[in-house]
């Protein structure tokens, strides 16, 4: 199968509602996971709305009635606090699309999260701990942004819950 044929196959098979993990795609197509990563990058560069979720790749389609908003938060980087913040948001019914920090050298750094369920949060936390990965927010003393997606009422619920738990960054007077 040529690269062009492989990317056409990916476009057809990522349009479902179930994400497909990179290692599964590489096994199905008989190529390395790195080839899949490169194919996904090429498709994204062509404008295809492919997202990476904790469970794999799929085409992103905006849910009906869904909006996106950005919230500013600040907290310690301990795993317990990070889990509490992410759990608070997904329990409110929103998807945590990404995390954004303002880096002094590189400007805005964005990490895609796409966390919608408690299982997604568990997977993220397990991956973070297994990899010994640092959080982007460690670069900015805990200050970071999250893009949230959901119905207007669920977004308001998430903001309220974050404020109630002391995570939402408030303007000082």
Tab-separated table of C-alpha atoms in Angstrom:
chain	number	residue	atom	x	y	z
A	1	UNK	CA	0.000	0.000	0.000
A	2	UNK	CA	1.384	3.408	-0.928
A	3	UNK	CA	1.403	6.378	1.431
A	4	UNK	CA	-1.410	7.975	-0.551
A	5	UNK	CA	-3.518	4.810	-0.327
A	6	UNK	CA	-2.776	4.519	3.394
A	7	UNK	CA	-3.863	8.120	4.047
A	8	UNK	CA	-7.066	7.541	2.017
A	9	UNK	CA	-7.734	4.470	4.184
A	10	UNK	CA	-7.159	6.542	7.331
A	11	UNK	CA	-9.574	9.240	6.140
A	12	UNK	CA	-12.274	6.579	5.617
A	13	UNK	CA	-11.730	4.719	8.877
A	14	UNK	CA	-11.292	7.635	11.296
A	15	UNK	CA	-14.759	9.055	10.541
A	16	UNK	CA	-16.507	6.764	13.035
A	17	UNK	CA	-17.416	7.588	16.608
A	18	UNK	CA	-14.832	5.274	18.173
A	19	UNK	CA	-11.203	6.415	18.290
A	20	UNK	CA	-8.574	4.038	16.910
A	21	UNK	CA	-5.246	3.824	18.744
A	22	UNK	CA	-2.046	4.453	16.801
A	23	UNK	CA	-0.660	0.992	17.580
A	24	UNK	CA	-3.886	-0.593	16.256
A	25	UNK	CA	-3.665	1.453	13.060
A	26	UNK	CA	-0.026	0.460	12.575
A	27	UNK	CA	-0.911	-3.239	13.027
A	28	UNK	CA	-3.873	-2.983	10.631
A	29	UNK	CA	-1.804	-1.240	7.981
A	30	UNK	CA	1.423	-3.157	8.497
A	31	UNK	CA	3.559	-0.085	9.177
A	32	UNK	CA	5.278	1.383	12.222
A	33	UNK	CA	3.483	3.671	14.649
A	34	UNK	CA	5.830	6.469	13.516
A	35	UNK	CA	4.510	6.106	9.943
A	36	UNK	CA	0.962	6.513	11.315
A	37	UNK	CA	2.031	9.633	13.253
A	38	UNK	CA	3.525	11.074	10.060
A	39	UNK	CA	0.415	10.218	8.016
A	40	UNK	CA	-1.820	11.879	10.616
A	41	UNK	CA	0.431	14.970	10.558
A	42	UNK	CA	0.190	15.130	6.750
A	43	UNK	CA	-3.602	14.792	6.844
A	44	UNK	CA	-3.856	17.514	9.492
A	45	UNK	CA	-1.627	19.752	7.370
A	46	UNK	CA	-4.093	19.225	4.507
A	47	UNK	CA	-6.859	20.508	6.789
A	48	UNK	CA	-8.507	17.291	7.934
A	49	UNK	CA	-9.881	17.749	11.494
A	50	UNK	CA	-8.234	14.703	13.056
A	51	UNK	CA	-7.847	14.809	16.820
A	52	UNK	CA	-5.903	12.631	19.177
A	53	UNK	CA	-7.784	11.417	22.233
A	54	UNK	CA	-6.541	9.238	25.107
A	55	UNK	CA	-8.080	6.291	23.212
A	56	UNK	CA	-6.769	7.092	19.745
A	57	UNK	CA	-7.405	9.148	16.615
A	58	UNK	CA	-10.683	10.219	15.033
A	59	UNK	CA	-12.223	12.986	12.980
A	60	UNK	CA	-13.526	15.814	15.145
A	61	UNK	CA	-17.066	16.976	14.595
A	62	UNK	CA	-18.474	19.737	16.740
A	63	UNK	CA	-21.391	18.352	18.751
A	64	UNK	CA	-24.727	20.060	18.168
A	65	UNK	CA	-25.325	22.842	20.696
A	66	UNK	CA	-21.720	22.736	21.818
A	67	UNK	CA	-19.566	25.780	22.478
A	68	UNK	CA	-15.948	26.280	23.414
A	69	UNK	CA	-14.561	28.576	26.062
A	70	UNK	CA	-11.225	29.080	27.764
A	71	UNK	CA	-10.769	29.140	31.537
A	72	UNK	CA	-7.711	30.309	33.471
A	73	UNK	CA	-6.710	28.129	36.395
A	74	UNK	CA	-3.900	27.805	38.908
A	75	UNK	CA	-2.962	24.954	41.207
A	76	UNK	CA	-0.117	22.825	42.511
A	77	UNK	CA	1.282	20.147	40.224
A	78	UNK	CA	0.814	17.200	42.569
A	79	UNK	CA	-0.946	14.257	40.900
A	80	UNK	CA	-3.790	14.406	43.427
A	81	UNK	CA	-4.510	18.055	42.657
A	82	UNK	CA	-4.249	17.557	38.890
A	83	UNK	CA	-6.649	14.602	39.073
A	84	UNK	CA	-9.086	16.661	41.174
A	85	UNK	CA	-9.014	19.548	38.668
A	86	UNK	CA	-9.565	17.307	35.617
A	87	UNK	CA	-12.191	15.207	37.390
A	88	UNK	CA	-14.067	18.351	38.425
A	89	UNK	CA	-14.333	19.454	34.808
A	90	UNK	CA	-15.366	16.136	33.241
A	91	UNK	CA	-17.867	15.442	36.040
A	92	UNK	CA	-19.459	18.763	35.098
A	93	UNK	CA	-20.108	17.343	31.623
A	94	UNK	CA	-17.473	19.161	29.566
A	95	UNK	CA	-14.611	17.949	27.427
A	96	UNK	CA	-11.213	19.306	28.445
A	97	UNK	CA	-9.895	19.956	24.945
A	98	UNK	CA	-6.389	21.129	25.808
A	99	UNK	CA	-4.020	22.855	28.191
A	100	UNK	CA	-2.264	26.093	27.236
A	101	UNK	CA	0.639	27.914	28.875
A	102	UNK	CA	2.390	31.153	27.974
A	103	UNK	CA	6.095	30.346	27.722
A	104	UNK	CA	8.548	33.294	27.850
A	105	UNK	CA	10.615	32.000	24.917
A	106	UNK	CA	8.203	29.999	22.753
A	107	UNK	CA	4.999	31.906	23.381
A	108	UNK	CA	1.833	29.838	23.608
A	109	UNK	CA	2.379	26.097	24.122
A	110	UNK	CA	-0.643	23.846	23.677
A	111	UNK	CA	-1.059	20.255	24.782
A	112	UNK	CA	-4.058	18.389	23.386
A	113	UNK	CA	-5.978	16.474	26.048
A	114	UNK	CA	-9.500	15.669	24.771
A	115	UNK	CA	-10.653	14.304	28.123
A	116	UNK	CA	-14.401	13.649	28.364
A	117	UNK	CA	-14.778	10.841	30.872
A	118	UNK	CA	-13.367	9.708	34.189
A	119	UNK	CA	-11.714	6.834	32.298
A	120	UNK	CA	-9.965	9.428	30.088
A	121	UNK	CA	-8.701	11.219	33.199
A	122	UNK	CA	-7.495	7.921	34.701
A	123	UNK	CA	-5.652	7.061	31.463
A	124	UNK	CA	-4.048	10.514	31.330
A	125	UNK	CA	-2.904	10.284	34.943
A	126	UNK	CA	-1.529	6.752	34.450
A	127	UNK	CA	0.361	7.837	31.324
A	128	UNK	CA	1.764	10.886	33.096
A	129	UNK	CA	3.013	8.790	36.000
A	130	UNK	CA	4.353	5.907	33.880
A	131	UNK	CA	6.270	8.305	31.627
A	132	UNK	CA	7.461	10.491	34.485
A	133	UNK	CA	6.223	13.407	32.376
A	134	UNK	CA	6.145	16.989	33.601
A	135	UNK	CA	3.060	19.137	33.277
A	136	UNK	CA	3.118	22.213	31.065
A	137	UNK	CA	1.804	24.207	34.017
A	138	UNK	CA	5.086	23.546	35.848
A	139	UNK	CA	6.643	26.034	33.411
A	140	UNK	CA	4.328	28.792	34.635
A	141	UNK	CA	4.118	28.250	38.395
A	142	UNK	CA	0.803	26.423	38.046
A	143	UNK	CA	-0.968	29.046	35.917
A	144	UNK	CA	-2.527	27.621	32.766
A	145	UNK	CA	-5.557	27.718	30.519
A	146	UNK	CA	-7.954	24.969	29.493
A	147	UNK	CA	-10.217	25.043	26.464
A	148	UNK	CA	-13.526	23.489	27.490
A	149	UNK	CA	-16.209	22.216	25.137
A	150	UNK	CA	-19.801	21.461	26.019
A	151	UNK	CA	-23.298	22.808	26.259
A	152	UNK	CA	-23.502	26.318	27.749
A	153	UNK	CA	-24.975	25.027	31.015
A	154	UNK	CA	-22.256	22.404	31.478
A	155	UNK	CA	-19.560	25.001	30.852
A	156	UNK	CA	-21.087	27.257	33.508
A	157	UNK	CA	-21.309	24.284	35.878
A	158	UNK	CA	-17.612	23.520	35.294
A	159	UNK	CA	-16.620	27.151	35.924
A	160	UNK	CA	-18.634	27.243	39.133
A	161	UNK	CA	-17.113	23.953	40.345
A	162	UNK	CA	-13.577	25.117	39.528
A	163	UNK	CA	-14.161	28.395	41.386
A	164	UNK	CA	-15.745	26.567	44.331
A	165	UNK	CA	-12.649	24.337	44.645
A	166	UNK	CA	-10.253	27.266	44.329
A	167	UNK	CA	-8.832	26.310	40.919
A	168	UNK	CA	-10.299	29.148	38.833
A	169	UNK	CA	-7.898	32.054	38.542
A	170	UNK	CA	-9.608	35.202	39.787
A	171	UNK	CA	-8.621	38.773	38.951
A	172	UNK	CA	-6.998	40.526	41.920
A	173	UNK	CA	-8.257	43.923	42.921
